[in-house]
């Protein structure tokens, strides 16, 4: 691990100002960042520990939704009574991820920003445009079984690994931030994660030093909430494919898919086909899919996972 300096921030704007300096990074639960520092994939020169900012409350908004503090732990968020009752898809997605110990430490903002699990990203001997811009992509023409089938580019075919993000996308969450100059922003989750294009190292809409302070959820939409995750092992494994769905009694609803793209994949036009079944939804959702020979299995897997979700919703 490379040497770094460390401070514990007491104020959100001061933390954002400190993080805007080159080489500085926020430290939340540390469950992703510290792992990456140990293998020198991330080499920050200064860490700003943001756990003391008090941004960990989960509160009702005046619009009838929920405001989740950036540093609410994954455990606290998944266990919150209001989340379990009104946003069940979020609770289910979070507990489908990692392990109990990790979820006790991992935070909402950290989960939103966790980095890809592409194997070449973790191997500093291999070319990777995301880790080192302009070096090439070892996954293209390499081992790509877990990687993206849609929205990828000729520079990067990585996926976003988070389960929580897929549920946040289906719930139309908004990411609240503060900048180094004290200005705040509200970024719709649909615009928060980026597709790789020719800048795969720029993963989100955040500006340098911008601190996530909260995530807000709109008022509950009812319906049956389902999160279905397909993985190599029954637990403690990242999704090959996952589906977050909110399905209403008349068969209409919302669907977002994980494990297939650089961001949680939701195509609102595909949702119109939900009452017609999984085949019709997948045809629009993955119309632009360009899988590799290694990961072509993901296209029928999305359809089958969606079929299972629709069938569960009918019998709920
Ligand atoms: C063995 C293992 C298995 C896992 N399995 C899964 C899984 O199945 N599904 C899943 O979804 N996840 C899984 N995870 C990932 C885990 O959920 C993430 O590591 C965790 O959510 C990150 O949260 P953190 O608070 O520890 O973030 P940190 O590691 O502290 O930070 C992550 C990144 O976010 C930045 N950051 C943190 N807070 C803010 C903020 N407020 N504003 C701006 N930037 C910020 C940091 O600078 C850093 O770049 C797994 C992790 C491990 C180690
Ligand atoms: S897919 Fe993206 S993360 Fe993986 S090696 Fe290629 S550039 Fe790096």
CSV table of C-alpha atoms and ligand atoms in Angstrom, one decimal:
chain,number,residue,atom,x,y,z
A,1,UNK,CA,0.0,0.0,0.0
A,2,UNK,CA,1.3,3.5,-0.8
A,3,UNK,CA,1.7,6.0,2.0
A,4,UNK,CA,-1.2,8.5,2.5
A,5,UNK,CA,-2.3,11.1,5.0
A,6,UNK,CA,-5.6,11.0,6.8
A,7,UNK,CA,-8.1,13.4,8.4
A,8,UNK,CA,-11.5,13.0,10.0
A,9,UNK,CA,-13.9,15.6,8.6
A,10,UNK,CA,-16.4,17.4,10.9
A,11,UNK,CA,-18.1,19.5,8.3
A,12,UNK,CA,-19.5,18.5,4.9
A,13,UNK,CA,-18.4,21.6,2.9
A,14,UNK,CA,-14.9,21.5,4.4
A,15,UNK,CA,-14.7,17.8,3.5
A,16,UNK,CA,-15.7,18.5,-0.1
A,17,UNK,CA,-13.1,21.3,-0.2
A,18,UNK,CA,-10.4,19.0,1.1
A,19,UNK,CA,-11.4,16.3,-1.4
A,20,UNK,CA,-11.3,18.6,-4.4
A,21,UNK,CA,-7.5,18.7,-4.1
A,22,UNK,CA,-5.6,16.3,-6.5
A,23,UNK,CA,-5.0,12.9,-4.9
A,24,UNK,CA,-7.6,13.2,-2.2
A,25,UNK,CA,-10.5,10.7,-1.7
A,26,UNK,CA,-13.4,10.3,0.8
A,27,UNK,CA,-13.3,7.2,3.0
A,28,UNK,CA,-16.7,5.9,4.1
A,29,UNK,CA,-17.0,2.3,5.3
A,30,UNK,CA,-13.7,1.5,3.4
A,31,UNK,CA,-14.9,-1.9,2.3
A,32,UNK,CA,-14.1,-1.2,-1.3
A,33,UNK,CA,-11.6,1.6,-1.2
A,34,UNK,CA,-9.2,0.0,1.3
A,35,UNK,CA,-9.2,-3.3,-0.7
A,36,UNK,CA,-8.3,-1.4,-3.8
A,37,UNK,CA,-5.6,0.6,-2.0
A,38,UNK,CA,-4.0,-2.7,-0.7
A,39,UNK,CA,-3.5,-3.9,-4.3
A,40,UNK,CA,-2.6,-0.3,-5.5
A,41,UNK,CA,-5.4,-0.1,-8.0
A,42,UNK,CA,-6.3,3.1,-6.1
A,43,UNK,CA,-3.5,5.2,-4.7
A,44,UNK,CA,-4.9,8.3,-3.0
A,45,UNK,CA,-2.4,10.5,-1.2
A,46,UNK,CA,-4.9,11.8,1.3
A,47,UNK,CA,-8.0,10.3,2.8
A,48,UNK,CA,-10.9,12.3,4.2
A,49,UNK,CA,-12.8,10.1,6.6
A,50,UNK,CA,-16.4,11.3,6.5
A,51,UNK,CA,-18.0,8.9,9.0
A,52,UNK,CA,-18.4,11.6,11.7
A,53,UNK,CA,-20.5,14.0,9.6
A,54,UNK,CA,-23.8,12.7,11.2
A,55,UNK,CA,-25.3,12.0,7.7
A,56,UNK,CA,-26.7,8.7,8.6
A,57,UNK,CA,-30.3,9.3,9.5
A,58,UNK,CA,-33.3,8.0,7.4
A,59,UNK,CA,-36.1,10.5,7.5
A,60,UNK,CA,-39.5,11.1,5.9
A,61,UNK,CA,-39.5,13.9,3.3
A,62,UNK,CA,-42.4,16.4,3.2
A,63,UNK,CA,-43.4,14.9,-0.2
A,64,UNK,CA,-44.0,11.6,1.5
A,65,UNK,CA,-40.8,9.8,0.5
A,66,UNK,CA,-37.6,9.0,2.4
A,67,UNK,CA,-34.3,10.8,2.7
A,68,UNK,CA,-31.5,8.4,3.4
A,69,UNK,CA,-28.3,9.8,4.8
A,70,UNK,CA,-25.2,9.0,2.7
A,71,UNK,CA,-23.6,7.2,5.6
A,72,UNK,CA,-26.6,5.1,6.7
A,73,UNK,CA,-25.1,1.6,6.7
A,74,UNK,CA,-26.4,-1.0,4.3
A,75,UNK,CA,-27.7,-3.0,7.3
A,76,UNK,CA,-29.6,0.0,8.8
A,77,UNK,CA,-31.1,0.8,5.4
A,78,UNK,CA,-32.2,-2.8,4.6
A,79,UNK,CA,-33.7,-3.2,8.2
A,80,UNK,CA,-35.6,0.1,8.3
A,81,UNK,CA,-39.3,-0.6,8.8
A,82,UNK,CA,-40.4,2.0,6.3
A,83,UNK,CA,-38.0,0.6,3.7
A,84,UNK,CA,-39.1,-3.0,4.3
A,85,UNK,CA,-42.8,-1.9,4.1
A,86,UNK,CA,-42.8,0.6,1.2
A,87,UNK,CA,-39.6,0.0,-0.7
A,88,UNK,CA,-39.2,-3.8,-0.3
A,89,UNK,CA,-37.2,-4.1,-3.5
A,90,UNK,CA,-34.4,-2.0,-2.0
A,91,UNK,CA,-34.3,-4.0,1.2
A,92,UNK,CA,-34.2,-7.3,-0.7
A,93,UNK,CA,-31.5,-6.0,-3.1
A,94,UNK,CA,-29.2,-4.9,-0.2
A,95,UNK,CA,-29.5,-8.2,1.7
A,96,UNK,CA,-28.7,-10.1,-1.6
A,97,UNK,CA,-25.3,-8.4,-1.6
A,98,UNK,CA,-22.0,-9.0,0.2
A,99,UNK,CA,-22.2,-10.5,3.8
A,100,UNK,CA,-23.7,-9.4,7.1
A,101,UNK,CA,-20.3,-8.1,8.3
A,102,UNK,CA,-19.7,-6.1,5.2
A,103,UNK,CA,-23.2,-4.6,5.2
A,104,UNK,CA,-22.7,-3.5,8.8
A,105,UNK,CA,-19.8,-1.3,7.6
A,106,UNK,CA,-20.7,-0.5,4.0
A,107,UNK,CA,-22.6,2.8,3.5
A,108,UNK,CA,-25.3,4.0,1.1
A,109,UNK,CA,-23.0,6.4,-0.8
A,110,UNK,CA,-20.1,3.9,-0.8
A,111,UNK,CA,-22.3,1.2,-2.3
A,112,UNK,CA,-23.5,3.6,-5.0
A,113,UNK,CA,-19.8,4.3,-5.9
A,114,UNK,CA,-18.3,0.9,-5.5
A,115,UNK,CA,-16.1,0.1,-8.5
A,116,UNK,CA,-16.4,-2.6,-11.1
A,117,UNK,CA,-15.4,-6.3,-10.4
A,118,UNK,CA,-13.9,-6.7,-13.9
A,119,UNK,CA,-11.0,-9.1,-13.2
A,120,UNK,CA,-8.5,-7.1,-15.3
A,121,UNK,CA,-9.3,-3.9,-13.4
A,122,UNK,CA,-7.9,-5.7,-10.3
A,123,UNK,CA,-4.7,-6.9,-12.0
A,124,UNK,CA,-2.2,-4.0,-12.4
A,125,UNK,CA,-0.2,-6.1,-14.9
A,126,UNK,CA,-3.0,-6.0,-17.4
A,127,UNK,CA,-4.1,-3.2,-19.7
A,128,UNK,CA,-7.3,-1.4,-18.4
A,129,UNK,CA,-8.7,1.9,-19.7
A,130,UNK,CA,-10.7,2.3,-16.6
A,131,UNK,CA,-7.7,2.0,-14.2
A,132,UNK,CA,-5.2,3.7,-16.6
A,133,UNK,CA,-6.8,5.7,-19.4
A,134,UNK,CA,-5.4,4.9,-22.9
A,135,UNK,CA,-3.8,1.6,-22.1
A,136,UNK,CA,-6.4,-0.6,-23.7
A,137,UNK,CA,-9.0,-3.1,-22.5
A,138,UNK,CA,-7.8,-6.6,-21.7
A,139,UNK,CA,-11.4,-7.9,-21.3
A,140,UNK,CA,-12.2,-7.3,-25.0
A,141,UNK,CA,-11.1,-10.5,-26.6
A,142,UNK,CA,-10.2,-11.8,-23.1
A,143,UNK,CA,-12.2,-13.4,-20.4
A,144,UNK,CA,-15.6,-11.6,-20.3
A,145,UNK,CA,-18.0,-14.0,-18.8
A,146,UNK,CA,-19.2,-11.6,-16.1
A,147,UNK,CA,-19.1,-8.5,-18.3
A,148,UNK,CA,-21.5,-6.2,-20.1
A,149,UNK,CA,-23.8,-7.1,-22.9
A,150,UNK,CA,-25.4,-3.7,-23.5
A,151,UNK,CA,-24.3,-0.1,-23.4
A,152,UNK,CA,-20.6,-1.0,-23.6
A,153,UNK,CA,-18.0,0.6,-25.9
A,154,UNK,CA,-14.8,-0.4,-27.7
A,155,UNK,CA,-12.9,1.0,-24.7
A,156,UNK,CA,-14.6,-0.8,-21.8
A,157,UNK,CA,-17.2,-3.6,-21.3
A,158,UNK,CA,-17.3,-3.5,-17.5
A,159,UNK,CA,-20.5,-3.8,-15.4
A,160,UNK,CA,-21.6,-2.0,-12.3
A,161,UNK,CA,-21.5,-4.6,-9.5
A,162,UNK,CA,-24.0,-3.1,-7.0
A,163,UNK,CA,-27.3,-4.8,-6.1
A,164,UNK,CA,-28.5,-1.7,-4.3
A,165,UNK,CA,-28.1,0.5,-7.4
A,166,UNK,CA,-30.5,-1.6,-9.4
A,167,UNK,CA,-33.2,-1.1,-6.8
A,168,UNK,CA,-32.4,2.6,-6.5
A,169,UNK,CA,-32.9,2.9,-10.3
A,170,UNK,CA,-36.3,1.1,-10.3
A,171,UNK,CA,-37.4,3.4,-7.4
A,172,UNK,CA,-36.3,6.6,-9.3
A,173,UNK,CA,-34.0,7.7,-6.5
A,174,UNK,CA,-32.2,11.1,-6.5
A,175,UNK,CA,-28.6,11.6,-5.3
A,176,UNK,CA,-28.1,14.8,-3.2
A,177,UNK,CA,-24.6,16.3,-3.1
A,178,UNK,CA,-22.6,19.3,-1.9
A,179,UNK,CA,-19.7,20.9,-3.7
A,180,UNK,CA,-16.5,22.5,-2.4
A,181,UNK,CA,-18.1,25.9,-2.7
A,182,UNK,CA,-21.2,24.9,-0.7
A,183,UNK,CA,-23.5,24.6,-3.7
A,184,UNK,CA,-25.9,21.6,-3.6
A,185,UNK,CA,-27.2,19.4,-6.5
A,186,UNK,CA,-29.9,16.8,-6.9
A,187,UNK,CA,-29.0,14.3,-9.5
A,188,UNK,CA,-31.6,11.7,-10.8
A,189,UNK,CA,-30.2,8.2,-10.4
A,190,UNK,CA,-30.8,7.7,-14.2
A,191,UNK,CA,-28.2,10.4,-14.9
A,192,UNK,CA,-25.8,9.5,-12.0
A,193,UNK,CA,-23.9,6.5,-13.4
A,194,UNK,CA,-22.4,6.9,-16.9
A,195,UNK,CA,-21.9,4.6,-19.8
A,196,UNK,CA,-18.2,4.0,-20.6
A,197,UNK,CA,-17.8,5.6,-24.0
A,198,UNK,CA,-14.2,6.6,-24.5
A,199,UNK,CA,-13.8,7.8,-20.9
A,200,UNK,CA,-14.5,4.6,-18.8
A,201,UNK,CA,-12.5,6.1,-15.9
A,202,UNK,CA,-15.2,8.8,-15.4
A,203,UNK,CA,-18.0,6.6,-13.8
A,204,UNK,CA,-20.5,9.1,-12.4
A,205,UNK,CA,-21.8,12.6,-12.8
A,206,UNK,CA,-19.9,13.8,-9.7
A,207,UNK,CA,-17.5,16.7,-9.9
A,208,UNK,CA,-14.1,16.4,-8.3
A,209,UNK,CA,-14.5,16.6,-4.5
A,210,UNK,CA,-18.3,16.5,-4.6
A,211,UNK,CA,-19.7,14.8,-1.6
A,212,UNK,CA,-22.9,12.7,-1.6
A,213,UNK,CA,-25.0,13.8,1.4
A,214,UNK,CA,-28.1,11.8,0.9
A,215,UNK,CA,-30.3,9.7,-1.5
A,216,UNK,CA,-34.0,10.5,-1.6
A,217,UNK,CA,-36.8,8.2,-2.6
A,218,UNK,CA,-40.1,9.5,-4.0
A,219,UNK,CA,-43.4,8.6,-2.3
A,220,UNK,CA,-44.1,4.8,-2.4
A,221,UNK,CA,-45.8,3.5,-5.5
A,222,UNK,CA,-47.3,0.3,-4.0
A,223,UNK,CA,-47.2,-3.0,-6.0
A,224,UNK,CA,-45.2,-6.2,-5.4
A,225,UNK,CA,-41.5,-5.6,-4.8
A,226,UNK,CA,-39.1,-8.3,-6.1
A,227,UNK,CA,-35.3,-8.6,-6.4
A,228,UNK,CA,-34.1,-11.7,-8.1
A,229,UNK,CA,-30.3,-12.2,-8.3
A,230,UNK,CA,-28.6,-15.0,-10.3
A,231,UNK,CA,-25.0,-15.7,-9.3
A,232,UNK,CA,-22.4,-18.5,-9.3
A,233,UNK,CA,-22.9,-19.3,-5.6
A,234,UNK,CA,-26.0,-19.1,-3.5
A,235,UNK,CA,-24.5,-16.3,-1.4
A,236,UNK,CA,-21.5,-14.0,-1.1
A,237,UNK,CA,-21.1,-13.5,-4.9
A,238,UNK,CA,-21.8,-10.7,-7.3
A,239,UNK,CA,-24.7,-10.8,-9.7
A,240,UNK,CA,-24.3,-12.4,-13.2
A,241,UNK,CA,-27.8,-11.0,-13.8
A,242,UNK,CA,-30.3,-9.4,-11.5
A,243,UNK,CA,-33.8,-8.0,-11.8
A,244,UNK,CA,-35.4,-5.4,-9.6
A,245,UNK,CA,-39.1,-5.1,-10.2
A,246,UNK,CA,-42.2,-3.3,-8.8
A,247,UNK,CA,-45.3,-4.9,-10.4
A,248,UNK,CA,-48.8,-3.7,-9.9
A,249,UNK,CA,-52.0,-5.9,-9.7
A,250,UNK,CA,-52.9,-5.2,-13.3
A,251,UNK,CA,-49.5,-6.5,-14.5
A,252,UNK,CA,-48.0,-3.1,-15.3
A,253,UNK,CA,-44.9,-2.0,-13.5
A,254,UNK,CA,-41.2,-1.1,-13.5
A,255,UNK,CA,-38.1,-3.2,-14.2
A,256,UNK,CA,-34.3,-2.6,-13.9
A,257,UNK,CA,-31.6,-5.1,-14.6
A,258,UNK,CA,-28.2,-5.5,-13.0
A,259,UNK,CA,-25.1,-7.3,-14.2
A,260,UNK,CA,-25.6,-6.4,-17.9
A,261,UNK,CA,-24.2,-2.9,-18.3
A,262,UNK,CA,-21.9,-0.2,-16.8
A,263,UNK,CA,-25.0,1.2,-15.0
A,264,UNK,CA,-28.2,-0.3,-13.7
A,265,UNK,CA,-30.1,-0.9,-16.9
A,266,UNK,CA,-33.7,0.4,-17.2
A,267,UNK,CA,-35.5,1.1,-20.4
A,268,UNK,CA,-38.9,2.7,-19.6
A,269,UNK,CA,-40.2,1.8,-23.1
A,270,UNK,CA,-39.7,-1.9,-22.4
A,271,UNK,CA,-41.9,-1.7,-19.3
A,272,UNK,CA,-45.0,-1.1,-21.5
A,273,UNK,CA,-44.6,-4.7,-22.5
A,274,UNK,CA,-44.6,-6.2,-19.0
A,275,UNK,CA,-48.2,-7.5,-19.2
A,276,UNK,CA,-47.2,-9.3,-22.4
A,277,UNK,CA,-44.4,-11.2,-20.6
A,278,UNK,CA,-40.7,-11.6,-20.3
A,279,UNK,CA,-39.9,-12.2,-24.0
A,280,UNK,CA,-41.6,-8.9,-25.1
A,281,UNK,CA,-39.8,-6.9,-22.3
A,282,UNK,CA,-36.4,-8.4,-23.1
A,283,UNK,CA,-36.8,-7.7,-26.8
A,284,UNK,CA,-36.9,-3.9,-26.1
A,285,UNK,CA,-34.7,-3.9,-23.0
A,286,UNK,CA,-31.8,-5.6,-24.7
A,287,UNK,CA,-32.5,-4.6,-28.3
A,288,UNK,CA,-29.0,-3.1,-28.6
A,289,UNK,CA,-27.2,-5.9,-26.8
A,290,UNK,CA,-23.8,-6.8,-28.3
A,291,UNK,CA,-22.6,-9.7,-26.1
A,292,UNK,CA,-19.3,-11.5,-26.4
A,293,UNK,CA,-19.2,-15.2,-27.1
A,294,UNK,CA,-18.3,-15.6,-23.3
A,295,UNK,CA,-21.3,-13.7,-22.0
A,296,UNK,CA,-24.0,-14.3,-24.7
A,297,UNK,CA,-25.8,-16.5,-22.1
A,298,UNK,CA,-26.8,-13.3,-20.2
A,299,UNK,CA,-29.4,-12.4,-22.9
A,300,UNK,CA,-31.6,-15.5,-22.4
A,301,UNK,CA,-30.8,-15.4,-18.6
A,302,UNK,CA,-32.3,-11.9,-18.4
A,303,UNK,CA,-35.4,-13.2,-20.1
A,304,UNK,CA,-35.7,-16.3,-17.8
A,305,UNK,CA,-35.1,-14.2,-14.7
A,306,UNK,CA,-37.7,-11.7,-15.8
A,307,UNK,CA,-40.1,-14.6,-16.5
A,308,UNK,CA,-39.5,-15.9,-12.9
A,309,UNK,CA,-40.1,-12.4,-11.5
A,310,UNK,CA,-43.4,-11.9,-13.5
A,311,UNK,CA,-44.6,-15.3,-12.3
A,312,UNK,CA,-43.8,-14.5,-8.7
A,313,UNK,CA,-45.6,-11.2,-9.0
A,314,UNK,CA,-48.7,-13.0,-10.4
A,315,UNK,CA,-48.9,-15.3,-7.4
A,316,UNK,CA,-48.0,-12.7,-4.7
B,1,LIG,C1,-16.0,-9.7,-0.4
B,1,LIG,C2,-17.0,-8.6,-0.9
B,1,LIG,C3,-18.2,-9.0,-1.4
B,1,LIG,C4,-19.2,-8.1,-1.9
B,1,LIG,N1,-20.3,-8.5,-2.4
B,1,LIG,C5,-21.2,-7.5,-2.9
B,1,LIG,C6,-22.4,-7.9,-3.5
B,1,LIG,O1,-22.7,-9.1,-3.7
B,1,LIG,N2,-23.3,-6.9,-4.0
B,1,LIG,C7,-23.0,-5.6,-3.8
B,1,LIG,O2,-23.7,-4.7,-4.2
B,1,LIG,N3,-21.8,-5.2,-3.2
B,1,LIG,C8,-20.9,-6.2,-2.7
B,1,LIG,N4,-19.8,-5.8,-2.2
B,1,LIG,C9,-19.4,-4.3,-2.2
B,1,LIG,C10,-19.8,-3.6,-1.0
B,1,LIG,O3,-21.2,-3.5,-1.0
B,1,LIG,C11,-19.1,-2.2,-1.1
B,1,LIG,O4,-17.8,-2.4,-0.9
B,1,LIG,C12,-19.7,-1.2,-0.2
B,1,LIG,O5,-21.0,-1.0,-0.4
B,1,LIG,C13,-18.9,0.1,-0.3
B,1,LIG,O6,-19.3,1.0,0.7
B,1,LIG,P1,-18.3,1.7,1.7
B,1,LIG,O7,-19.0,2.6,2.6
B,1,LIG,O8,-17.4,0.7,2.4
B,1,LIG,O9,-17.4,2.5,0.6
B,1,LIG,P2,-15.9,2.9,0.6
B,1,LIG,O10,-15.0,1.7,0.3
B,1,LIG,O11,-15.5,3.7,1.8
B,1,LIG,O12,-15.9,4.0,-0.6
B,1,LIG,C14,-16.2,3.5,-1.9
B,1,LIG,C15,-16.0,4.7,-2.9
B,1,LIG,O13,-17.0,5.7,-2.6
B,1,LIG,C16,-16.4,7.0,-2.3
B,1,LIG,N5,-17.3,7.6,-1.4
B,1,LIG,C17,-17.7,7.1,-0.2
B,1,LIG,N6,-18.6,7.9,0.4
B,1,LIG,C18,-18.8,9.0,-0.5
B,1,LIG,C19,-19.6,10.2,-0.4
B,1,LIG,N7,-20.5,10.4,0.6
B,1,LIG,N8,-19.5,11.1,-1.4
B,1,LIG,C20,-18.6,10.8,-2.5
B,1,LIG,N9,-17.8,9.7,-2.5
B,1,LIG,C21,-17.9,8.8,-1.5
B,1,LIG,C22,-15.0,6.7,-1.8
B,1,LIG,O14,-14.1,7.7,-2.0
B,1,LIG,C23,-14.7,5.5,-2.6
B,1,LIG,O15,-14.2,5.9,-3.9
B,1,LIG,C24,-18.9,-6.7,-1.7
B,1,LIG,C25,-17.6,-6.3,-1.1
B,1,LIG,C26,-16.7,-7.2,-0.7
B,1,LIG,C27,-15.4,-6.8,-0.1
B,2,LIG,S1,-13.7,-3.9,-19.3
B,2,LIG,FE1,-13.2,-1.9,-18.5
B,2,LIG,S2,-12.5,-2.4,-16.4
B,2,LIG,FE2,-12.3,-4.3,-17.6
B,2,LIG,S3,-10.3,-4.3,-18.5
B,2,LIG,FE3,-11.6,-3.3,-20.0
B,2,LIG,S4,-11.4,-1.2,-19.5
B,2,LIG,FE4,-10.7,-2.3,-17.7
